[in-house]
Short mmCIF file of C-alpha atoms in Angstrom, two decimals:
data_model
loop_
_atom_site.label_atom_id
_atom_site.label_comp_id
_atom_site.label_asym_id
_atom_site.label_seq_id
_atom_site.Cartn_x
_atom_site.Cartn_y
_atom_site.Cartn_z
CA UNK J 370 -41.52 16.65 29.98
CA UNK J 371 -37.43 17.59 29.15
CA UNK J 372 -36.37 15.18 30.60
CA UNK J 373 -39.11 11.74 29.45
CA UNK J 374 -38.12 13.47 25.50
CA UNK J 375 -34.02 13.38 26.26
CA UNK J 376 -34.09 9.69 27.61
CA UNK J 377 -35.84 8.35 25.07
CA UNK J 378 -34.75 10.54 22.26
CA UNK J 379 -31.21 9.41 23.19
CA UNK J 380 -32.07 5.42 24.12
CA UNK J 381 -33.76 5.36 20.41
CA UNK J 382 -30.20 6.58 18.95
CA UNK J 383 -28.33 4.16 21.78
CA UNK J 384 -30.69 1.30 19.83
CA UNK J 385 -29.87 1.92 15.96
CA UNK J 386 -26.16 2.39 16.40
CA UNK J 387 -25.02 -0.81 14.32
CA UNK J 388 -21.17 -1.01 13.62
CA UNK J 389 -20.34 2.57 14.12
CA UNK J 390 -20.50 6.18 15.33
CA UNK J 391 -21.15 7.85 11.76
CA UNK J 392 -23.91 6.10 10.60
CA UNK J 393 -25.81 7.36 13.91
CA UNK J 394 -25.17 11.00 13.25
CA UNK J 395 -28.00 11.29 10.33
CA UNK J 396 -30.93 9.65 13.65
CA UNK J 397 -29.30 12.34 16.27
CA UNK J 398 -30.19 15.15 13.51
CA UNK J 399 -33.46 13.50 13.31
CA UNK J 400 -34.19 13.69 16.69
CA UNK J 401 -32.11 17.96 17.13
CA UNK J 402 -34.42 18.84 14.32
CA UNK J 403 -37.83 17.20 15.86
CA UNK J 404 -37.36 19.09 19.53
CA UNK J 405 -35.17 21.59 18.56
CA UNK J 406 -33.10 21.86 20.64
CA UNK J 407 -30.26 23.01 19.14
CA UNK J 408 -29.74 24.80 15.06
CA UNK J 409 -28.24 22.86 12.89
CA UNK J 410 -24.67 24.51 12.80
CA UNK J 411 -24.72 24.11 16.53
CA UNK J 412 -25.04 20.33 15.47
CA UNK J 413 -22.23 20.61 13.29
CA UNK J 414 -19.80 22.23 15.84
CA UNK J 415 -20.69 19.50 17.73
CA UNK J 416 -19.65 16.47 15.62
CA UNK J 417 -16.64 18.05 15.63
CA UNK J 418 -16.14 18.39 19.05
CA UNK J 419 -16.77 14.71 19.39
CA UNK J 420 -14.76 13.87 17.34
CA UNK J 421 -11.99 15.46 18.85
CA UNK J 422 -12.80 14.32 22.01
CA UNK J 423 -12.11 10.74 23.82
CA UNK J 424 -15.54 8.98 24.29
CA UNK J 425 -18.10 7.33 21.44
CA UNK J 426 -19.63 10.09 18.72
CA UNK J 427 -22.67 8.52 20.80
CA UNK J 428 -21.89 9.25 24.03
CA UNK J 429 -20.27 12.98 23.83
CA UNK J 430 -23.47 13.86 22.01
CA UNK J 431 -25.44 12.54 24.16
CA UNK J 432 -23.64 14.45 27.03
CA UNK J 433 -23.61 17.71 25.41
CA UNK J 434 -26.94 17.76 24.05
CA UNK J 435 -28.41 16.51 27.37
CA UNK J 436 -26.02 19.12 29.13
CA UNK J 437 -27.64 22.35 26.86
CA UNK J 438 -31.51 20.99 26.93
CA UNK J 439 -31.33 20.56 31.01
CA UNK J 440 -28.02 21.41 33.39
CA UNK J 441 -25.76 18.62 34.55
CA UNK J 442 -29.36 15.98 35.19
CA UNK J 443 -30.03 16.52 31.52
CA UNK J 444 -26.10 15.37 30.62
CA UNK J 445 -26.07 12.53 32.79
CA UNK J 446 -29.57 11.07 32.01
CA UNK J 447 -29.28 11.23 27.83
CA UNK J 448 -25.48 9.79 28.49
CA UNK J 449 -26.98 6.96 30.98
CA UNK J 450 -29.90 6.19 27.99
CA UNK J 451 -27.67 5.76 24.64
CA UNK J 452 -25.24 3.21 27.14
CA UNK J 453 -28.65 1.17 27.77
CA UNK J 454 -29.48 -0.25 25.18
CA UNK J 455 -25.40 -1.69 24.53
CA UNK J 456 -25.54 -2.84 28.02
CA UNK J 457 -28.91 -5.00 27.91
CA UNK J 458 -27.96 -6.20 24.61
CA UNK J 459 -23.80 -7.06 25.21
CA UNK J 460 -24.82 -9.13 29.14
CA UNK J 461 -28.41 -11.03 26.88
CA UNK J 462 -25.20 -11.67 24.36
CA UNK J 463 -22.52 -12.82 26.61
CA UNK J 464 -24.70 -15.33 28.21
CA UNK J 465 -24.96 -17.15 25.27
CA UNK J 466 -21.45 -16.85 24.40
CA UNK J 467 -19.76 -18.45 26.57
CA UNK J 468 -21.77 -21.69 26.31
CA UNK J 469 -21.35 -21.24 22.55
CA UNK J 470 -17.35 -19.92 21.74
CA UNK J 471 -16.18 -23.44 21.57
CA UNK J 472 -18.87 -25.00 18.73
CA UNK J 473 -17.05 -25.41 15.40
CA UNK J 474 -20.32 -23.90 13.50
CA UNK J 475 -19.94 -20.74 15.65
CA UNK J 476 -15.69 -21.07 15.87
CA UNK J 477 -15.95 -21.30 11.17
CA UNK J 478 -18.39 -18.31 11.73
CA UNK J 479 -16.10 -16.16 13.45
CA UNK J 480 -12.87 -17.54 11.60
CA UNK J 481 -14.89 -15.03 8.38
CA UNK J 482 -15.61 -12.62 10.73
CA UNK J 483 -12.46 -11.98 11.83
CA UNK J 484 -11.49 -10.73 8.69
CA UNK J 485 -14.12 -8.74 7.99
CA UNK J 486 -13.15 -6.49 11.28
CA UNK J 487 -9.91 -5.96 9.85
CA UNK J 488 -11.15 -5.31 6.34
CA UNK J 489 -13.37 -3.08 8.67
CA UNK J 490 -10.45 -1.30 10.60
CA UNK J 491 -8.83 -1.20 7.77
CA UNK J 492 -11.50 0.63 5.61
CA UNK J 493 -12.15 3.20 8.36
CA UNK J 494 -8.39 4.45 8.52
CA UNK J 495 -9.42 5.64 4.90
CA UNK J 496 -12.56 7.27 6.36
CA UNK J 497 -10.55 9.17 8.89
CA UNK J 498 -7.66 10.05 7.00
CA UNK J 499 -9.03 10.98 3.82
CA UNK J 500 -11.05 13.22 6.46
CA UNK J 501 -8.20 14.16 8.78
CA UNK J 502 -5.54 14.31 5.36
CA UNK J 503 -7.02 16.78 3.66
CA UNK J 504 -5.34 20.36 2.74
CA UNK J 505 -5.99 23.54 1.88
CA UNK J 506 -7.12 22.84 -1.16
CA UNK J 507 -9.31 20.21 -2.18
CA UNK J 508 -7.64 17.15 -3.38
CA UNK J 509 -4.29 18.27 -2.06
CA UNK J 510 -2.89 16.49 0.67
CA UNK J 511 -1.91 18.30 4.30
CA UNK J 512 2.08 16.62 4.08
CA UNK J 513 2.89 17.50 7.97
CA UNK J 514 -0.54 15.66 8.68
CA UNK J 515 0.18 12.56 6.35
CA UNK J 516 3.96 12.58 7.27
CA UNK J 517 3.43 12.74 11.62
CA UNK J 518 0.19 9.60 11.11
CA UNK J 519 3.01 7.89 9.06
CA UNK J 520 5.49 8.48 11.68
CA UNK J 521 3.25 7.27 13.67
CA UNK J 522 2.00 4.00 11.55
CA UNK J 523 5.37 2.78 11.83
CA UNK J 524 6.26 3.37 15.69
CA UNK J 525 3.02 1.61 16.57
CA UNK J 526 3.60 -0.96 14.12
CA UNK J 527 7.77 -1.94 13.78
CA UNK J 528 8.25 -0.41 17.01
CA UNK J 529 5.68 -1.53 19.25
CA UNK J 530 5.42 1.82 20.36
CA UNK J 531 2.85 2.93 23.54
CA UNK J 532 -0.50 4.27 21.44
CA UNK J 533 -1.02 6.86 24.27
CA UNK J 534 2.30 8.17 23.96
CA UNK J 535 2.21 8.48 20.12
CA UNK J 536 -1.45 10.38 20.79
CA UNK J 537 0.60 12.51 23.24
CA UNK J 538 3.99 13.32 21.02
CA UNK J 539 1.67 13.96 17.96
CA UNK J 540 -0.71 16.66 20.40
CA UNK J 541 2.35 18.32 21.20
CA UNK J 542 3.78 18.24 17.67
CA UNK J 543 0.67 19.35 16.47
CA UNK J 544 0.90 22.33 18.67
CA UNK J 545 3.91 23.19 18.01
CA UNK J 546 5.10 22.54 13.95
CA UNK J 547 0.84 22.79 12.63
CA UNK K 1190 -7.52 -10.70 46.00
CA UNK K 1191 -10.32 -9.25 46.81
CA UNK K 1192 -14.01 -8.03 45.09
CA UNK K 1193 -13.03 -4.32 46.17
CA UNK K 1194 -9.66 -4.08 44.74
CA UNK K 1195 -10.78 -5.61 41.33
CA UNK K 1196 -13.23 -3.38 40.65
CA UNK K 1197 -11.50 -0.27 41.13
CA UNK K 1198 -8.64 -1.97 39.32
CA UNK K 1199 -11.14 -2.48 36.36
CA UNK K 1200 -12.62 0.69 36.32
CA UNK K 1201 -9.13 2.76 36.34
CA UNK K 1202 -7.64 -0.01 33.40
CA UNK K 1203 -11.40 1.37 31.42
CA UNK K 1204 -10.73 5.03 32.29
CA UNK K 1205 -7.45 5.23 30.76
CA UNK K 1206 -8.83 3.86 27.99
CA UNK K 1207 -12.14 5.98 27.72
CA UNK K 1208 -9.66 8.64 28.13
CA UNK K 1209 -7.32 8.74 25.05
CA UNK K 1210 -9.27 6.52 23.05
CA UNK K 1211 -9.70 9.01 19.96
CA UNK K 1212 -11.92 9.10 16.65
CA UNK K 1213 -13.78 6.34 17.59
CA UNK K 1214 -13.96 2.48 18.52
CA UNK K 1215 -11.01 1.02 16.47
CA UNK K 1216 -8.83 3.52 17.51
CA UNK K 1217 -10.11 1.54 21.28
CA UNK K 1218 -8.41 -1.44 20.05
CA UNK K 1219 -4.24 -1.42 20.12
CA UNK K 1220 -5.15 0.66 23.89
CA UNK K 1221 -7.43 -2.19 25.05
CA UNK K 1222 -5.14 -5.06 23.63
CA UNK K 1223 -2.56 -3.09 26.27
CA UNK K 1224 -4.63 -3.24 29.00
CA UNK K 1225 -6.59 -6.06 28.57
CA UNK K 1226 -4.46 -8.41 26.86
CA UNK K 1227 -1.25 -7.66 28.04
CA UNK K 1228 -1.28 -5.75 31.04
CA UNK K 1229 -3.74 -7.89 32.88
CA UNK K 1230 -4.40 -11.07 30.97
CA UNK K 1231 -8.09 -10.19 31.00
CA UNK K 1232 -8.40 -11.98 27.91
CA UNK K 1233 -6.76 -13.73 24.65
CA UNK K 1234 -5.30 -11.70 22.19
CA UNK K 1235 -7.69 -13.55 19.45
CA UNK K 1236 -10.33 -13.52 21.74
CA UNK K 1237 -10.40 -9.95 21.78
CA UNK K 1238 -11.03 -10.79 17.84
CA UNK K 1239 -14.32 -12.03 18.98
CA UNK K 1240 -15.39 -9.67 21.16
CA UNK K 1241 -14.75 -6.61 18.86
CA UNK K 1242 -16.93 -9.13 16.06
CA UNK K 1243 -19.46 -8.85 18.44
CA UNK K 1244 -18.75 -5.59 20.46
CA UNK K 1245 -19.57 -3.93 16.34
CA UNK K 1246 -22.98 -6.73 15.34
CA UNK K 1247 -25.16 -5.74 18.53
CA UNK K 1248 -26.68 -1.49 19.54
CA UNK K 1249 -24.38 0.71 20.35
CA UNK K 1250 -20.90 2.06 20.06
CA UNK K 1251 -18.09 -0.21 19.84
CA UNK K 1252 -15.80 1.11 21.76
CA UNK K 1253 -18.77 0.87 25.15
CA UNK K 1254 -20.33 -3.08 23.88
CA UNK K 1255 -16.15 -3.59 24.39
CA UNK K 1256 -16.12 -2.43 28.02
CA UNK K 1257 -19.16 -4.20 28.70
CA UNK K 1258 -17.85 -7.51 27.19
CA UNK K 1259 -15.02 -7.60 28.61
CA UNK K 1260 -16.62 -6.21 32.20
CA UNK K 1261 -19.38 -9.06 31.81
CA UNK K 1262 -16.76 -11.87 30.84
CA UNK K 1263 -14.24 -10.67 34.71
CA UNK K 1264 -17.59 -10.20 36.79
CA UNK K 1265 -20.37 -10.26 35.29
CA UNK K 1266 -23.58 -8.11 35.55
CA UNK K 1267 -21.40 -5.81 37.83
CA UNK K 1268 -18.08 -6.19 36.18
CA UNK K 1269 -20.03 -4.95 33.05
CA UNK K 1270 -21.31 -1.70 35.09
CA UNK K 1271 -18.11 -0.73 36.64
CA UNK K 1272 -16.45 -0.98 33.08
CA UNK K 1273 -19.28 0.45 31.26
CA UNK K 1274 -18.87 3.57 34.90
CA UNK K 1275 -15.09 3.56 33.83
CA UNK K 1276 -14.57 3.90 30.21
CA UNK K 1277 -17.83 6.74 29.38
CA UNK K 1278 -16.54 8.86 32.60
CA UNK K 1279 -13.43 10.30 31.21
CA UNK K 1280 -15.71 11.76 28.36
CA UNK K 1281 -19.09 12.47 30.48
CA UNK K 1282 -16.12 15.66 32.34
CA UNK K 1283 -14.65 16.35 29.48
CA UNK K 1284 -17.23 16.85 28.02
CA UNK K 1285 -19.16 18.80 29.89
CA UNK K 1286 -16.39 21.26 31.04
CA UNK K 1287 -15.87 21.83 26.79
CA UNK K 1288 -19.60 22.45 27.26
CA UNK K 1289 -19.17 25.19 30.08
CA UNK K 1290 -16.32 26.72 27.47
CA UNK K 1291 -18.01 25.79 24.56
CA UNK K 1292 -16.78 28.97 22.37
CA UNK K 1293 -13.40 29.13 24.00
CA UNK K 1294 -13.03 25.87 22.53
CA UNK K 1295 -14.14 26.39 19.79
CA UNK K 1296 -12.02 29.55 18.81
CA UNK K 1297 -8.40 28.35 20.41
CA UNK K 1298 -5.66 28.30 18.09
CA UNK K 1299 -3.63 25.80 20.40
CA UNK K 1300 -6.12 23.11 20.81
CA UNK K 1301 -6.48 23.28 17.20
CA UNK K 1302 -3.05 22.43 16.41
CA UNK K 1303 -2.70 19.95 19.02
CA UNK K 1304 -6.45 18.66 17.79
CA UNK K 1305 -4.71 18.79 14.24
CA UNK K 1306 -1.63 16.42 15.43
CA UNK K 1307 -4.16 13.75 17.11
CA UNK K 1308 -5.91 13.41 14.38
CA UNK K 1309 -2.52 12.44 12.30
CA UNK K 1310 -1.72 10.47 15.35
CA UNK K 1311 -5.13 8.74 15.18
CA UNK K 1312 -4.86 7.71 12.10
CA UNK K 1313 -1.50 5.77 11.84
CA UNK K 1314 -3.47 4.48 14.92
CA UNK K 1315 -6.29 3.18 13.15
CA UNK K 1316 -3.38 1.99 9.74
CA UNK K 1317 -1.94 -0.34 12.29
CA UNK K 1318 -4.14 -1.31 14.31
CA UNK K 1319 -5.40 -3.04 10.64
CA UNK K 1320 -2.66 -4.35 10.22
CA UNK K 1321 -1.99 -6.15 13.79
CA UNK K 1322 -6.15 -7.87 13.55
CA UNK K 1323 -4.66 -9.09 9.78
CA UNK K 1324 -1.70 -10.22 10.53
CA UNK K 1325 -3.73 -12.44 13.15
CA UNK K 1326 -7.13 -13.14 11.47
CA UNK K 1327 -5.66 -13.37 7.74
CA UNK K 1328 -5.16 -17.47 7.56
CA UNK K 1329 -5.48 -18.03 3.93
CA UNK K 1330 -6.84 -17.02 1.39
CA UNK K 1331 -10.15 -16.95 1.52
CA UNK K 1332 -9.63 -14.78 5.09
CA UNK K 1333 -8.05 -12.51 2.33
CA UNK K 1334 -10.76 -12.21 0.31
CA UNK K 1335 -13.57 -11.57 2.72
CA UNK K 1336 -11.21 -9.03 4.29
CA UNK K 1337 -10.82 -7.04 1.31
CA UNK K 1338 -14.31 -6.78 0.14
CA UNK K 1339 -15.35 -5.84 3.23
CA UNK K 1340 -13.09 -2.69 2.72
CA UNK K 1341 -13.82 -2.14 0.00
CA UNK K 1342 -17.77 -2.57 1.15
CA UNK K 1343 -17.76 -0.35 4.12
CA UNK K 1344 -14.98 2.08 2.71
CA UNK K 1345 -18.23 2.58 -1.19
CA UNK K 1346 -21.23 2.69 2.43
CA UNK K 1347 -22.55 0.32 -0.19
CA UNK K 1348 -24.75 -2.18 2.40
CA UNK K 1349 -24.65 -1.07 6.63
CA UNK K 1350 -21.78 -2.11 7.66
CA UNK K 1351 -23.95 -5.17 10.42
CA UNK K 1352 -24.83 -7.26 6.89
CA UNK K 1353 -21.29 -7.25 6.06
CA UNK K 1354 -20.19 -8.96 9.54
CA UNK K 1355 -23.57 -11.17 9.17
CA UNK K 1356 -22.52 -12.50 5.69
CA UNK K 1357 -19.00 -12.36 6.64
CA UNK K 1358 -20.09 -14.99 9.58
CA UNK K 1359 -22.38 -17.14 7.16
CA UNK K 1360 -19.64 -17.99 4.65
CA UNK K 1361 -16.99 -18.22 7.15
CA UNK K 1362 -19.71 -20.90 8.78
CA UNK K 1363 -20.52 -22.57 5.25
CA UNK K 1364 -16.21 -22.22 4.17
CA UNK K 1365 -14.24 -23.68 7.49
CA UNK K 1366 -17.38 -26.57 8.36
CA UNK K 1367 -16.58 -27.88 5.23
CA UNK K 1368 -13.45 -27.73 5.23
CA UNK K 1369 -13.84 -29.98 8.94
CA UNK K 1370 -12.47 -26.75 11.21
CA UNK K 1371 -11.62 -27.14 14.17
CA UNK K 1372 -8.97 -24.47 17.50
CA UNK K 1373 -5.69 -25.90 16.54
#
């Protein structure tokens, strides 16, 4: 019974996550409350961990909650459920994509969408930035974090540093200096 | 190039991408660019932008969608599955380990500091991606207006992202076809 519930819930979550993982948090919380899988406090902790570990928020949440409710089977089931809508819709869309991507109408449309994507990524930078750079007092900025972020930014843009090396170095620097 | 080697290469490439993508799908862009465009030449940079845009317009996490798109282009359905497995396996493994040691993880000060460093880098990463994507995508004043509009609308959470993308596409369609747009 619980396996079915897990699968159904996370399939729904995967289906309605469009445009970003944060939109889906409200949905996951809904499902958790409905089935009583964990306490609200535990949920907040999960989100914190899911943000710190690699991988999409949705997938991390599915794996964790699946594991806690039904062990490894639950973890695999929930994770499979949450990515299945992606798999299906992307395969469908990519059929059309190959055929129509050279038509002028499609080209024009994407000429409009590309700058939108740039803007959205910029917005994500603001959102993540404001969350990560917060200092001890409200409205204050944690200077070391800001400095590290700026260094990373400049290195990536001006010197084409390898993103993976930047992440690893930052973890080390955080460990030493923060 | 025999199929088995290619699948393993595909899996590994996305395993690396999945392993180092912190902070959400957008942070994945520079990593994907490095692996897919620079290392393996599986797509052009501009195609990557389009794939990214598409990946945000269909259900599911951006990271997963992007992986599946690229995998499908390369090897159809099996490619989609291999890329998908590659990109989510690292996080599954890591989360399972963490779930086992949940309590210790929450209270370890060293891990907290290391992750604080990572978060800072993620901000820089996403900001850098903005610049790179912007340089490529913003070719005229209309595009700039679209980008700024999207930035404002999504930051203020005024309308859902999918609508922003839809409106952008619609505007692009009408604006650029009127000007006789075509690929250079």
